[in-house]
Short mmCIF file of C-alpha atoms in Angstrom, two decimals:
data_model
loop_
_atom_site.label_atom_id
_atom_site.label_comp_id
_atom_site.label_asym_id
_atom_site.label_seq_id
_atom_site.Cartn_x
_atom_site.Cartn_y
_atom_site.Cartn_z
CA MET A 34 -46.97 26.39 -13.04
CA ILE A 35 -46.25 28.86 -10.46
CA ALA A 36 -49.23 32.34 -11.45
CA PRO A 37 -45.99 35.61 -11.97
CA SER A 38 -48.90 37.26 -9.66
CA SER A 39 -46.95 38.02 -5.94
CA VAL A 40 -44.32 35.60 -6.68
CA PHE A 41 -40.71 36.47 -5.90
CA ARG A 42 -38.21 35.62 -7.92
CA HIS A 43 -34.18 35.42 -7.17
CA ARG A 44 -31.61 34.55 -9.94
CA LEU A 45 -28.26 32.95 -9.49
CA ARG A 46 -25.44 31.05 -11.35
CA VAL A 47 -24.28 27.12 -11.51
CA TYR A 48 -20.75 27.09 -10.37
CA TRP A 49 -18.25 24.29 -9.98
CA GLU A 50 -18.94 23.54 -6.00
CA ASP A 51 -23.20 23.09 -7.23
CA THR A 52 -22.42 20.36 -9.93
CA ASP A 53 -20.84 16.74 -9.15
CA ALA A 54 -19.21 13.55 -11.21
CA GLY A 55 -22.66 13.69 -13.36
CA GLY A 56 -22.23 16.65 -15.36
CA VAL A 57 -24.74 18.26 -13.58
CA VAL A 58 -26.17 20.01 -10.76
CA PHE A 59 -26.15 17.48 -7.46
CA TYR A 60 -30.05 16.90 -6.71
CA ALA A 61 -29.21 17.77 -2.37
CA ASN A 62 -28.11 21.36 -4.07
CA TYR A 63 -31.51 22.63 -4.78
CA LEU A 64 -32.66 23.10 -1.33
CA ARG A 65 -29.86 25.51 -1.36
CA PHE A 66 -30.75 27.36 -3.83
CA PHE A 67 -34.44 27.35 -2.42
CA GLU A 68 -33.33 28.37 0.51
CA ARG A 69 -31.20 31.20 -0.95
CA ALA A 70 -34.43 32.65 -2.56
CA ARG A 71 -36.38 32.51 0.68
CA THR A 72 -33.50 34.03 2.49
CA GLU A 73 -34.17 37.03 -0.64
CA TRP A 74 -37.11 36.70 -0.42
CA LEU A 75 -37.43 37.38 3.08
CA ARG A 76 -34.98 40.09 3.20
CA ASP A 77 -37.32 41.26 0.35
CA LEU A 78 -40.05 41.89 2.89
CA GLY A 79 -37.73 43.56 5.19
CA PHE A 80 -36.41 41.18 7.68
CA GLY A 81 -32.60 39.45 7.59
CA GLN A 82 -32.47 36.56 9.59
CA GLN A 83 -29.21 37.43 11.77
CA ARG A 84 -31.24 39.91 12.99
CA LEU A 85 -34.61 38.23 13.76
CA LYS A 86 -32.08 35.91 15.30
CA ASP A 87 -30.55 38.93 17.54
CA GLU A 88 -33.17 41.08 18.42
CA ALA A 89 -36.18 39.20 18.60
CA GLY A 90 -35.25 35.15 19.55
CA ALA A 91 -36.87 33.76 16.59
CA MET A 92 -34.96 31.57 14.05
CA PHE A 93 -36.75 29.88 11.26
CA ILE A 94 -36.16 25.71 10.88
CA VAL A 95 -37.34 23.41 8.05
CA SER A 96 -39.36 20.51 8.66
CA ASP A 97 -40.58 19.03 5.57
CA THR A 98 -39.08 19.31 2.44
CA HIS A 99 -40.22 17.48 -0.98
CA VAL A 100 -39.00 18.23 -4.10
CA ARG A 101 -39.04 16.46 -7.62
CA TYR A 102 -36.14 16.95 -9.90
CA LEU A 103 -37.23 17.22 -13.60
CA ARG A 104 -34.11 17.97 -16.44
CA PRO A 105 -30.69 18.73 -15.02
CA ALA A 106 -28.84 21.93 -15.00
CA ARG A 107 -25.33 22.48 -15.91
CA LEU A 108 -22.25 24.42 -15.16
CA ASP A 109 -22.58 28.32 -16.05
CA ASP A 110 -26.94 28.12 -16.37
CA GLU A 111 -28.20 30.50 -14.41
CA LEU A 112 -31.38 29.25 -12.88
CA ASP A 113 -34.02 31.78 -11.41
CA VAL A 114 -36.05 30.30 -8.14
CA THR A 115 -39.11 31.49 -7.06
CA VAL A 116 -41.09 31.78 -3.84
CA LEU A 117 -44.84 31.73 -3.75
CA VAL A 118 -46.42 30.94 -0.01
CA ARG A 119 -49.33 28.60 -0.29
CA GLU A 120 -50.29 28.48 3.87
CA ALA A 121 -49.62 30.79 6.22
CA GLY A 122 -50.67 29.25 9.77
CA ARG A 123 -49.38 30.89 13.02
CA VAL A 124 -46.13 28.95 13.90
CA ALA A 125 -45.58 28.03 10.23
CA LEU A 126 -45.49 28.76 6.12
CA THR A 127 -45.50 26.06 3.57
CA ILE A 128 -43.58 27.81 0.53
CA LEU A 129 -43.87 26.75 -3.06
CA GLN A 130 -41.14 26.85 -4.97
CA GLU A 131 -39.41 26.14 -8.34
CA ALA A 132 -36.58 26.47 -10.69
CA TRP A 133 -36.37 27.78 -13.75
CA HIS A 134 -33.24 27.78 -16.43
CA GLY A 135 -35.20 29.73 -19.06
CA ASP A 136 -38.45 28.53 -19.41
CA VAL A 137 -37.24 25.31 -18.43
CA LEU A 138 -38.62 24.09 -15.25
CA LEU A 139 -35.96 21.75 -13.33
CA ALA A 140 -37.23 21.08 -10.32
CA GLU A 141 -40.15 22.70 -7.75
CA GLY A 142 -40.21 21.65 -3.89
CA SER A 143 -42.92 22.54 -1.11
CA ILE A 144 -41.28 23.37 1.75
CA ARG A 145 -42.43 23.63 5.26
CA ILE A 146 -40.59 25.72 7.55
CA GLY A 147 -42.03 26.91 11.36
CA CYS A 148 -40.90 29.33 13.68
CA VAL A 149 -38.97 28.41 17.21
CA ASP A 150 -36.81 30.22 19.54
CA ALA A 151 -33.30 30.39 18.82
CA GLY A 152 -32.53 29.38 22.79
CA THR A 153 -34.67 26.63 22.98
CA PHE A 154 -35.83 25.13 19.63
CA LYS A 155 -39.20 24.90 20.60
CA PRO A 156 -41.92 26.31 18.21
CA ARG A 157 -43.15 30.24 18.71
CA ARG A 158 -45.81 31.96 16.78
CA ILE A 159 -44.10 34.10 13.19
CA PRO A 160 -43.44 37.32 14.05
CA SER A 161 -46.91 39.44 13.17
CA GLU A 162 -45.14 42.12 11.50
CA ILE A 163 -44.00 39.23 9.45
CA LEU A 164 -46.96 37.48 9.23
CA GLU A 165 -48.36 41.04 7.81
CA ALA A 166 -45.73 41.61 5.33
CA ILE A 167 -46.16 38.41 3.45
CA PRO A 168 -48.41 39.36 -0.23
CA LYS A 169 -51.57 37.90 0.21
CA MET B 601 -3.85 45.22 0.22
CA ILE B 602 -5.32 44.73 -3.49
CA ALA B 603 -5.00 47.82 -5.48
CA PRO B 604 -8.10 49.49 -7.16
CA SER B 605 -7.01 49.73 -10.74
CA SER B 606 -7.65 46.40 -12.70
CA VAL B 607 -9.16 44.26 -9.97
CA PHE B 608 -11.93 42.52 -10.14
CA ARG B 609 -14.89 42.36 -7.69
CA HIS B 610 -17.83 40.25 -6.79
CA ARG B 611 -20.76 40.47 -4.69
CA LEU B 612 -22.29 37.40 -2.86
CA ARG B 613 -23.95 36.83 0.40
CA VAL B 614 -23.79 34.54 3.20
CA TYR B 615 -26.34 32.10 3.02
CA TRP B 616 -26.87 29.20 6.37
CA GLU B 617 -25.42 26.86 3.62
CA ASP B 618 -22.34 28.84 4.27
CA THR B 619 -22.49 28.69 8.32
CA ASP B 620 -21.36 26.32 10.33
CA ALA B 621 -22.39 25.50 14.60
CA GLY B 622 -19.86 28.36 15.71
CA GLY B 623 -21.87 30.83 14.30
CA VAL B 624 -19.92 31.82 12.00
CA VAL B 625 -18.62 31.47 7.66
CA PHE B 626 -17.57 27.87 7.64
CA TYR B 627 -13.19 28.36 6.61
CA ALA B 628 -13.47 25.77 3.30
CA ASN B 629 -16.20 27.99 1.88
CA TYR B 630 -13.64 30.43 1.19
CA LEU B 631 -12.45 28.74 -1.51
CA ARG B 632 -16.19 28.37 -2.77
CA PHE B 633 -16.15 32.17 -2.89
CA PHE B 634 -13.00 32.32 -4.58
CA GLU B 635 -14.38 30.19 -7.33
CA ARG B 636 -17.20 32.11 -7.59
CA ALA B 637 -15.51 35.45 -8.24
CA ARG B 638 -13.29 33.65 -10.64
CA THR B 639 -16.47 32.42 -12.68
CA GLU B 640 -17.47 35.92 -12.75
CA TRP B 641 -14.07 36.97 -13.92
CA LEU B 642 -13.64 35.06 -16.17
CA ARG B 643 -17.22 35.15 -17.98
CA ASP B 644 -16.58 39.48 -17.24
CA LEU B 645 -13.59 38.60 -19.44
CA GLY B 646 -16.06 36.94 -22.32
CA PHE B 647 -15.66 33.13 -21.64
CA GLY B 648 -17.44 30.96 -19.58
CA GLN B 649 -15.81 27.43 -18.75
CA GLN B 650 -18.42 24.88 -19.34
CA ARG B 651 -18.19 26.64 -23.01
CA LEU B 652 -14.05 26.55 -22.44
CA LYS B 653 -14.87 22.47 -21.70
CA ASP B 654 -16.87 21.75 -24.68
CA GLU B 655 -15.50 23.72 -27.33
CA ALA B 656 -12.16 23.97 -26.90
CA GLY B 657 -11.59 21.07 -24.37
CA ALA B 658 -10.00 22.69 -21.95
CA MET B 659 -11.21 23.02 -18.53
CA PHE B 660 -9.15 25.08 -15.53
CA ILE B 661 -8.36 22.85 -12.48
CA VAL B 662 -6.83 24.40 -9.15
CA SER B 663 -3.20 22.82 -8.40
CA ASP B 664 -2.19 24.63 -4.87
CA THR B 665 -4.45 27.01 -2.22
CA HIS B 666 -2.86 28.99 0.30
CA VAL B 667 -5.85 31.45 2.59
CA ARG B 668 -5.49 33.00 5.45
CA TYR B 669 -8.55 33.69 7.78
CA LEU B 670 -8.26 36.63 9.52
CA ARG B 671 -12.55 37.91 10.69
CA PRO B 672 -15.43 35.71 10.76
CA ALA B 673 -18.26 36.66 8.61
CA ARG B 674 -21.92 36.32 9.23
CA LEU B 675 -25.19 35.05 7.53
CA ASP B 676 -26.66 38.16 5.70
CA ASP B 677 -23.20 39.61 5.71
CA GLU B 678 -22.48 40.79 1.64
CA LEU B 679 -19.19 40.21 0.91
CA ASP B 680 -16.92 41.20 -2.36
CA VAL B 681 -14.66 38.91 -3.69
CA THR B 682 -11.56 39.94 -5.26
CA VAL B 683 -9.52 38.76 -8.33
CA LEU B 684 -6.22 39.91 -9.38
CA VAL B 685 -4.30 37.92 -11.53
CA ARG B 686 0.22 37.97 -10.07
CA GLU B 687 1.23 35.93 -13.14
CA ALA B 688 0.18 34.36 -16.48
CA GLY B 689 2.53 31.71 -17.41
CA ARG B 690 1.57 29.70 -20.83
CA VAL B 691 -0.22 26.76 -18.31
CA ALA B 692 -1.19 28.55 -15.09
CA LEU B 693 -1.95 31.56 -13.47
CA THR B 694 -1.50 32.71 -9.77
CA ILE B 695 -4.28 34.44 -8.79
CA LEU B 696 -4.62 37.00 -5.70
CA GLN B 697 -8.16 36.65 -4.10
CA GLU B 698 -9.37 38.21 -1.19
CA ALA B 699 -13.08 38.66 0.65
CA TRP B 700 -13.96 41.89 2.12
CA HIS B 701 -17.02 43.16 4.40
CA GLY B 702 -17.02 46.36 3.81
CA ASP B 703 -13.32 47.42 4.88
CA VAL B 704 -12.68 44.48 6.56
CA LEU B 705 -10.58 41.82 5.44
CA LEU B 706 -11.92 38.70 6.43
CA ALA B 707 -10.31 36.32 3.90
CA GLU B 708 -6.58 36.68 1.54
CA GLY B 709 -5.61 33.77 -0.65
CA SER B 710 -3.67 32.60 -3.51
CA ILE B 711 -4.29 30.52 -6.21
CA ARG B 712 -2.58 28.54 -8.37
CA ILE B 713 -5.07 27.61 -11.66
CA GLY B 714 -3.89 25.12 -14.13
CA CYS B 715 -5.67 23.96 -17.89
CA VAL B 716 -5.60 20.67 -18.70
CA ASP B 717 -6.77 18.78 -21.12
CA ALA B 718 -10.97 18.02 -20.58
CA GLY B 719 -10.59 14.32 -21.01
CA THR B 720 -6.96 13.74 -20.52
CA PHE B 721 -5.93 15.74 -17.43
CA LYS B 722 -2.24 16.30 -19.07
CA PRO B 723 -1.48 20.16 -18.79
CA ARG B 724 -1.95 22.13 -22.09
CA ARG B 725 -1.74 25.45 -23.18
CA ILE B 726 -4.27 28.23 -21.85
CA PRO B 727 -5.68 29.73 -25.03
CA SER B 728 -4.01 32.53 -26.14
CA GLU B 729 -7.35 34.37 -26.36
CA ILE B 730 -7.25 33.94 -22.52
CA LEU B 731 -4.17 34.74 -22.19
CA GLU B 732 -4.63 38.35 -24.08
CA ALA B 733 -7.92 39.80 -22.49
CA ILE B 734 -5.87 39.41 -19.01
CA PRO B 735 -5.42 42.83 -18.67
CA LYS B 736 -1.66 43.64 -17.92
CA MET C 1417 5.92 11.62 2.94
CA ILE C 1418 4.95 11.15 6.75
CA ALA C 1419 6.66 8.76 8.85
CA PRO C 1420 4.60 6.23 9.24
CA SER C 1421 5.17 6.33 13.68
CA SER C 1422 2.80 8.95 15.32
CA VAL C 1423 0.75 9.51 12.66
CA PHE C 1424 -3.21 9.39 12.77
CA ARG C 1425 -4.89 7.52 9.67
CA HIS C 1426 -8.87 8.28 9.10
CA ARG C 1427 -10.53 5.87 6.17
CA LEU C 1428 -13.29 7.54 4.60
CA ARG C 1429 -14.88 6.99 1.01
CA VAL C 1430 -15.51 9.41 -1.80
CA TYR C 1431 -19.16 9.63 -2.77
CA TRP C 1432 -21.18 12.49 -5.41
CA GLU C 1433 -21.43 14.76 -2.70
CA ASP C 1434 -17.72 15.23 -3.20
CA THR C 1435 -17.35 15.49 -6.53
CA ASP C 1436 -18.11 18.30 -9.69
CA ALA C 1437 -18.55 18.02 -13.50
CA GLY C 1438 -15.03 17.17 -13.74
CA GLY C 1439 -15.57 13.62 -12.82
CA VAL C 1440 -13.44 14.17 -9.96
CA VAL C 1441 -13.12 15.19 -6.36
CA PHE C 1442 -14.16 19.13 -5.70
CA TYR C 1443 -10.13 20.30 -4.90
CA ALA C 1444 -12.09 22.77 -2.56
CA ASN C 1445 -13.36 19.23 -0.11
CA TYR C 1446 -9.94 17.97 1.33
CA LEU C 1447 -10.08 20.47 3.36
CA ARG C 1448 -13.57 18.47 4.39
CA PHE C 1449 -11.43 15.54 4.50
CA PHE C 1450 -8.86 17.26 6.84
CA GLU C 1451 -11.31 18.89 9.26
CA ARG C 1452 -12.72 14.83 9.42
CA ALA C 1453 -9.45 13.18 10.22
CA ARG C 1454 -8.53 16.04 12.74
CA THR C 1455 -12.32 15.14 14.59
CA GLU C 1456 -11.38 11.80 14.08
CA TRP C 1457 -7.74 12.13 15.97
CA LEU C 1458 -8.56 14.08 18.47
CA ARG C 1459 -11.12 11.95 19.59
CA ASP C 1460 -8.57 9.59 19.32
CA LEU C 1461 -6.90 11.99 21.77
CA GLY C 1462 -9.55 11.39 24.45
CA PHE C 1463 -11.65 15.10 23.33
CA GLY C 1464 -14.87 15.83 21.95
CA GLN C 1465 -15.25 18.97 20.12
CA GLN C 1466 -18.75 19.53 21.26
CA ARG C 1467 -17.44 19.06 24.91
CA LEU C 1468 -14.95 20.93 25.02
CA LYS C 1469 -16.99 24.13 23.79
CA ASP C 1470 -19.64 23.60 26.05
CA GLU C 1471 -17.14 22.37 28.92
CA ALA C 1472 -14.09 24.24 28.57
CA GLY C 1473 -15.71 26.96 26.22
CA ALA C 1474 -12.94 27.02 23.91
CA MET C 1475 -13.04 26.04 20.30
CA PHE C 1476 -10.33 25.40 17.23
CA ILE C 1477 -10.38 27.51 14.61
CA VAL C 1478 -8.74 27.02 11.00
CA SER C 1479 -6.98 30.52 10.13
CA ASP C 1480 -4.33 28.92 8.14
CA THR C 1481 -4.86 26.66 4.95
CA HIS C 1482 -1.57 25.87 2.35
CA VAL C 1483 -2.68 22.56 0.12
CA ARG C 1484 -1.27 20.87 -3.02
CA TYR C 1485 -3.44 19.12 -4.63
CA LEU C 1486 -1.50 16.99 -7.06
CA ARG C 1487 -3.48 13.39 -8.40
CA PRO C 1488 -7.55 13.02 -8.80
CA ALA C 1489 -9.49 11.05 -6.81
CA ARG C 1490 -12.72 9.68 -8.07
CA LEU C 1491 -16.37 8.17 -6.97
CA ASP C 1492 -16.00 5.05 -4.73
CA ASP C 1493 -12.38 5.72 -3.91
CA GLU C 1494 -11.49 5.44 -0.41
CA LEU C 1495 -9.17 7.44 1.42
CA ASP C 1496 -6.43 7.39 3.72
CA VAL C 1497 -6.24 10.79 5.50
CA THR C 1498 -3.13 11.64 7.81
CA VAL C 1499 -2.75 13.73 10.67
CA LEU C 1500 0.74 14.77 12.41
CA VAL C 1501 1.52 17.91 14.93
CA ARG C 1502 4.53 19.48 13.34
CA GLU C 1503 4.02 22.39 15.70
CA ALA C 1504 2.76 22.47 19.04
CA GLY C 1505 2.92 25.82 20.30
CA ARG C 1506 0.36 27.51 23.25
CA VAL C 1507 -2.16 28.73 21.04
CA ALA C 1508 -2.34 27.55 18.27
CA LEU C 1509 -0.61 23.93 16.42
CA THR C 1510 0.01 23.18 12.94
CA ILE C 1511 -0.60 20.27 11.10
CA LEU C 1512 0.61 18.01 8.56
CA GLN C 1513 -1.66 16.30 6.79
CA GLU C 1514 -2.42 14.27 3.73
CA ALA C 1515 -4.54 11.79 1.46
CA TRP C 1516 -3.97 8.83 -0.09
CA HIS C 1517 -5.22 5.93 -2.40
CA GLY C 1518 -4.06 3.53 -1.66
CA ASP C 1519 0.41 4.48 -2.48
CA VAL C 1520 -0.68 7.42 -4.93
CA LEU C 1521 -0.07 10.68 -2.54
CA LEU C 1522 -3.68 12.98 -4.02
CA ALA C 1523 -3.16 16.23 -1.76
CA GLU C 1524 -0.76 17.69 0.96
CA GLY C 1525 -1.81 20.48 3.78
CA SER C 1526 -0.81 21.71 5.94
CA ILE C 1527 -3.54 23.83 8.68
CA ARG C 1528 -2.94 26.10 11.61
CA ILE C 1529 -5.52 25.84 14.27
CA GLY C 1530 -6.19 28.26 17.01
CA CYS C 1531 -7.23 27.80 20.43
CA VAL C 1532 -10.19 30.70 21.23
CA ASP C 1533 -13.00 31.62 23.69
CA ALA C 1534 -15.96 30.25 22.05
CA GLY C 1535 -18.11 33.28 22.72
CA THR C 1536 -15.71 35.59 22.14
CA PHE C 1537 -13.12 34.30 19.27
CA LYS C 1538 -10.32 35.90 21.40
CA PRO C 1539 -7.48 33.54 21.50
CA ARG C 1540 -6.54 31.93 24.55
CA ARG C 1541 -4.45 28.98 25.84
CA ILE C 1542 -5.13 25.05 24.54
CA PRO C 1543 -5.93 23.55 26.99
CA SER C 1544 -3.07 21.00 28.78
CA GLU C 1545 -4.30 18.50 28.63
CA ILE C 1546 -4.40 18.38 24.98
CA LEU C 1547 -1.11 19.21 24.74
CA GLU C 1548 0.28 16.80 27.11
CA ALA C 1549 -1.66 13.49 24.96
CA ILE C 1550 -0.50 14.90 21.77
CA PRO C 1551 2.75 12.58 20.41
CA LYS C 1552 6.18 13.68 20.74
CA MET D 452 -40.41 2.77 12.25
CA ILE D 453 -38.21 0.31 9.63
CA ALA D 454 -39.32 -3.36 10.69
CA PRO D 455 -34.75 -4.46 11.70
CA SER D 456 -34.78 -7.68 9.35
CA SER D 457 -33.84 -6.42 5.81
CA VAL D 458 -32.89 -2.82 6.69
CA PHE D 459 -29.11 -1.73 6.18
CA ARG D 460 -27.77 0.62 8.60
CA HIS D 461 -24.69 3.00 7.99
CA ARG D 462 -22.86 4.96 10.83
CA LEU D 463 -21.32 7.49 10.36
CA ARG D 464 -20.29 10.79 12.68
CA VAL D 465 -21.39 14.38 12.40
CA TYR D 466 -18.36 17.37 11.52
CA TRP D 467 -18.39 21.21 11.63
CA GLU D 468 -18.92 21.15 7.56
CA ASP D 469 -22.62 18.91 7.87
CA THR D 470 -23.48 21.51 11.19
CA ASP D 471 -24.61 25.51 10.77
CA ALA D 472 -24.93 28.64 12.77
CA GLY D 473 -28.22 26.92 14.46
CA GLY D 474 -25.33 25.17 16.15
CA VAL D 475 -26.81 21.88 13.99
CA VAL D 476 -26.91 19.62 11.63
CA PHE D 477 -27.66 21.77 8.24
CA TYR D 478 -31.03 19.90 6.86
CA ALA D 479 -30.25 19.36 3.64
CA ASN D 480 -26.81 17.25 5.01
CA TYR D 481 -29.80 14.79 5.49
CA LEU D 482 -30.18 14.07 1.52
CA ARG D 483 -26.28 13.75 1.61
CA PHE D 484 -26.71 11.27 5.00
CA PHE D 485 -28.90 9.64 2.76
CA GLU D 486 -27.40 8.78 -0.44
CA ARG D 487 -23.87 7.79 2.06
CA ALA D 488 -25.96 5.26 3.30
CA ARG D 489 -27.77 3.64 -0.58
CA THR D 490 -24.07 3.66 -1.52
CA GLU D 491 -23.15 1.57 0.49
CA TRP D 492 -26.42 -0.55 0.99
CA LEU D 493 -25.28 -1.08 -2.61
CA ARG D 494 -21.71 -1.43 -2.22
CA ASP D 495 -23.07 -4.35 0.71
CA LEU D 496 -25.13 -5.95 -2.40
CA GLY D 497 -22.25 -5.88 -4.76
CA PHE D 498 -22.07 -2.76 -6.88
CA GLY D 499 -20.03 0.11 -7.01
CA GLN D 500 -21.58 3.08 -8.42
CA GLN D 501 -18.57 4.46 -10.58
CA ARG D 502 -17.69 0.99 -11.78
CA LEU D 503 -21.69 0.59 -12.72
CA LYS D 504 -21.59 3.98 -15.01
CA ASP D 505 -18.16 2.28 -16.71
CA GLU D 506 -18.90 -0.67 -17.27
CA ALA D 507 -22.63 -0.70 -17.53
CA GLY D 508 -23.12 2.90 -18.37
CA ALA D 509 -25.59 3.18 -16.58
CA MET D 510 -26.31 5.53 -13.12
CA PHE D 511 -28.82 6.15 -11.07
CA ILE D 512 -30.25 9.51 -10.16
CA VAL D 513 -32.54 10.53 -7.64
CA SER D 514 -36.27 11.95 -9.07
CA ASP D 515 -37.88 13.10 -5.51
CA THR D 516 -37.42 13.29 -2.20
CA HIS D 517 -39.83 13.49 0.63
CA VAL D 518 -37.85 14.25 3.82
CA ARG D 519 -39.14 15.38 7.12
CA TYR D 520 -37.01 16.70 9.89
CA LEU D 521 -38.11 15.11 13.35
CA ARG D 522 -34.44 16.41 16.04
CA PRO D 523 -31.74 18.73 15.78
CA ALA D 524 -28.28 16.36 15.94
CA ARG D 525 -25.14 18.13 16.95
CA LEU D 526 -21.66 18.07 15.61
CA ASP D 527 -19.59 14.86 16.83
CA ASP D 528 -23.06 13.06 17.13
CA GLU D 529 -22.78 9.24 15.65
CA LEU D 530 -26.19 8.87 13.24
CA ASP D 531 -27.51 5.53 12.48
CA VAL D 532 -28.78 6.29 8.97
CA THR D 533 -31.12 2.92 7.19
CA VAL D 534 -32.12 1.68 3.83
CA LEU D 535 -35.20 -0.10 2.89
CA VAL D 536 -36.66 -1.21 -0.04
CA ARG D 537 -40.21 -0.34 -0.22
CA GLU D 538 -40.79 -1.24 -4.37
CA ALA D 539 -39.07 -1.93 -6.95
CA GLY D 540 -39.95 -1.25 -10.56
CA ARG D 541 -38.21 -1.70 -13.67
CA VAL D 542 -36.84 1.80 -14.06
CA ALA D 543 -36.55 3.23 -10.45
CA LEU D 544 -36.91 1.63 -6.93
CA THR D 545 -38.28 4.31 -3.78
CA ILE D 546 -36.03 4.25 -0.47
CA LEU D 547 -37.10 4.28 3.16
CA GLN D 548 -33.87 6.53 4.93
CA GLU D 549 -34.11 7.42 8.58
CA ALA D 550 -31.58 8.70 10.76
CA TRP D 551 -31.34 7.55 14.50
CA HIS D 552 -29.24 8.87 16.90
CA GLY D 553 -29.65 6.54 19.38
CA ASP D 554 -32.98 5.52 20.19
CA VAL D 555 -34.39 8.98 18.82
CA LEU D 556 -35.67 9.74 15.30
CA LEU D 557 -34.09 12.57 13.49
CA ALA D 558 -34.91 13.04 10.12
CA GLU D 559 -37.09 9.80 7.54
CA GLY D 560 -37.55 9.61 3.84
CA SER D 561 -38.79 8.73 1.46
CA ILE D 562 -36.01 8.64 -2.45
CA ARG D 563 -37.16 8.26 -5.21
CA ILE D 564 -33.92 6.75 -7.48
CA GLY D 565 -34.13 5.77 -11.03
CA CYS D 566 -32.12 4.38 -13.87
CA VAL D 567 -30.38 6.35 -16.41
CA ASP D 568 -28.51 5.68 -19.51
CA ALA D 569 -24.50 7.82 -18.31
CA GLY D 570 -24.60 9.21 -21.70
CA THR D 571 -27.70 10.56 -22.30
CA PHE D 572 -29.64 10.90 -19.39
CA LYS D 573 -32.37 8.12 -20.99
CA PRO D 574 -34.05 5.94 -18.29
CA ARG D 575 -33.49 2.67 -18.57
CA ARG D 576 -33.95 -0.96 -16.59
CA ILE D 577 -31.76 -1.40 -13.98
CA PRO D 578 -29.26 -4.26 -14.47
CA SER D 579 -31.18 -7.20 -13.82
CA GLU D 580 -28.70 -8.47 -11.08
CA ILE D 581 -29.03 -5.61 -9.25
CA LEU D 582 -32.73 -6.41 -8.63
CA GLU D 583 -32.17 -9.67 -8.22
CA ALA D 584 -29.53 -9.05 -4.62
CA ILE D 585 -32.33 -6.37 -3.48
CA PRO D 586 -33.49 -8.27 -0.07
CA LYS D 587 -37.53 -9.31 -1.29
#
């Protein structure tokens, strides 16, 4: 379990679009939930991704995702999705993420994102103001 | 344009998952945005859909959607999605919906939803407490 | 019902990703099925959309969709999705589309697509070789 | 790289719905592509999942996904998605999957699926006729 300090938390609701014929959230959609939380976390640090692309020509791309699915979520459930940076390198971040329904852990993942040039997709350094804004 | 009185409004953000290679929101996703707003509107009236299914065996299904796409939305945009009931019959509702970015109208739709038995999918009356809760 | 002559037909299968907690295909996904069929129809006429964008700077965007949902489809069903041009103007096409499971009509729609400049999103003429390739 | 013998291969095309504003396939959609291939592989062995649910009350659920994203795919690309069982236990399978565009490997994953009772979601043995049908 992720310690409460320095963890960012994003709340979202499960809608029809998120479920499948098993009656629960379609597992692939946890990657979407995790990404929404990372987007809100970056915004909370002061960085919008459209602006990052337009102004710095930089884009984050996902290079590795490892997710374990523990419990199902259902229509109307409110989930809390967390973001915690485990490793911050010069060109990539490894982020731990969890999805909770109340005090039940539904899914947990390790997501690696790398910074690339928005035109060429070649790796580039993460803008230093982002690295500096990440809580240690 | 929908008059401000009795209009329900739901705010959401555009994430990567909502966009396509044209650089803007994939048009089919406005149906998702409209549905999220209807879900929050029903909840605001006091009705959760999972509970409706479990307790009353009732489910709303969409039978007709007519959407016009006027302007593109981009990553990070915050949209306001509205809900206004135009017609409330005994087994179906016709709902006007709009998606706005600030004061720019992006998309507008007319969505018809019918009430069915959750097991057989046969039409049934909309629970009277829902009809009574809808603002006239 | 669409007459068999000059109708393009695309077959696809319903997967878990296409369904929702109602146990059937999520209605918004018919717009995706319709679009897959239009893409294959354009390819069948000789036009790939990525190439159209790269070489002619042209892109089709959807401006209006009207869909009626008649019967549910379920996991593993094979659907036949049809494409028939009803109106071909200089800057836009109106296309009739249907989704069938065997001889049961599941959904039908009228989709309006317009040609735009890929950079500016401003309307432009449909490339004449596409208009000429469309069966009359 | 997966050896050609006993590898199942499913071909699919990249549509607008699969892409994001980066101009390439949205990474989360590889989980969908992998699942389509597993569905067709199970069907090729003789097993439809809707029927499995209706007749045997059994359902496969995904419990762990590890995916590496190596190269981007674009609109109109045709991808070949492979399925190879690495481990077959009594209640779960571990499956190696790859997505190729021609001879370029785009993504590779290890997906763990478990068999559960469709009503209770409790683990149960994989039907023996499925285990027997899997190539050794």
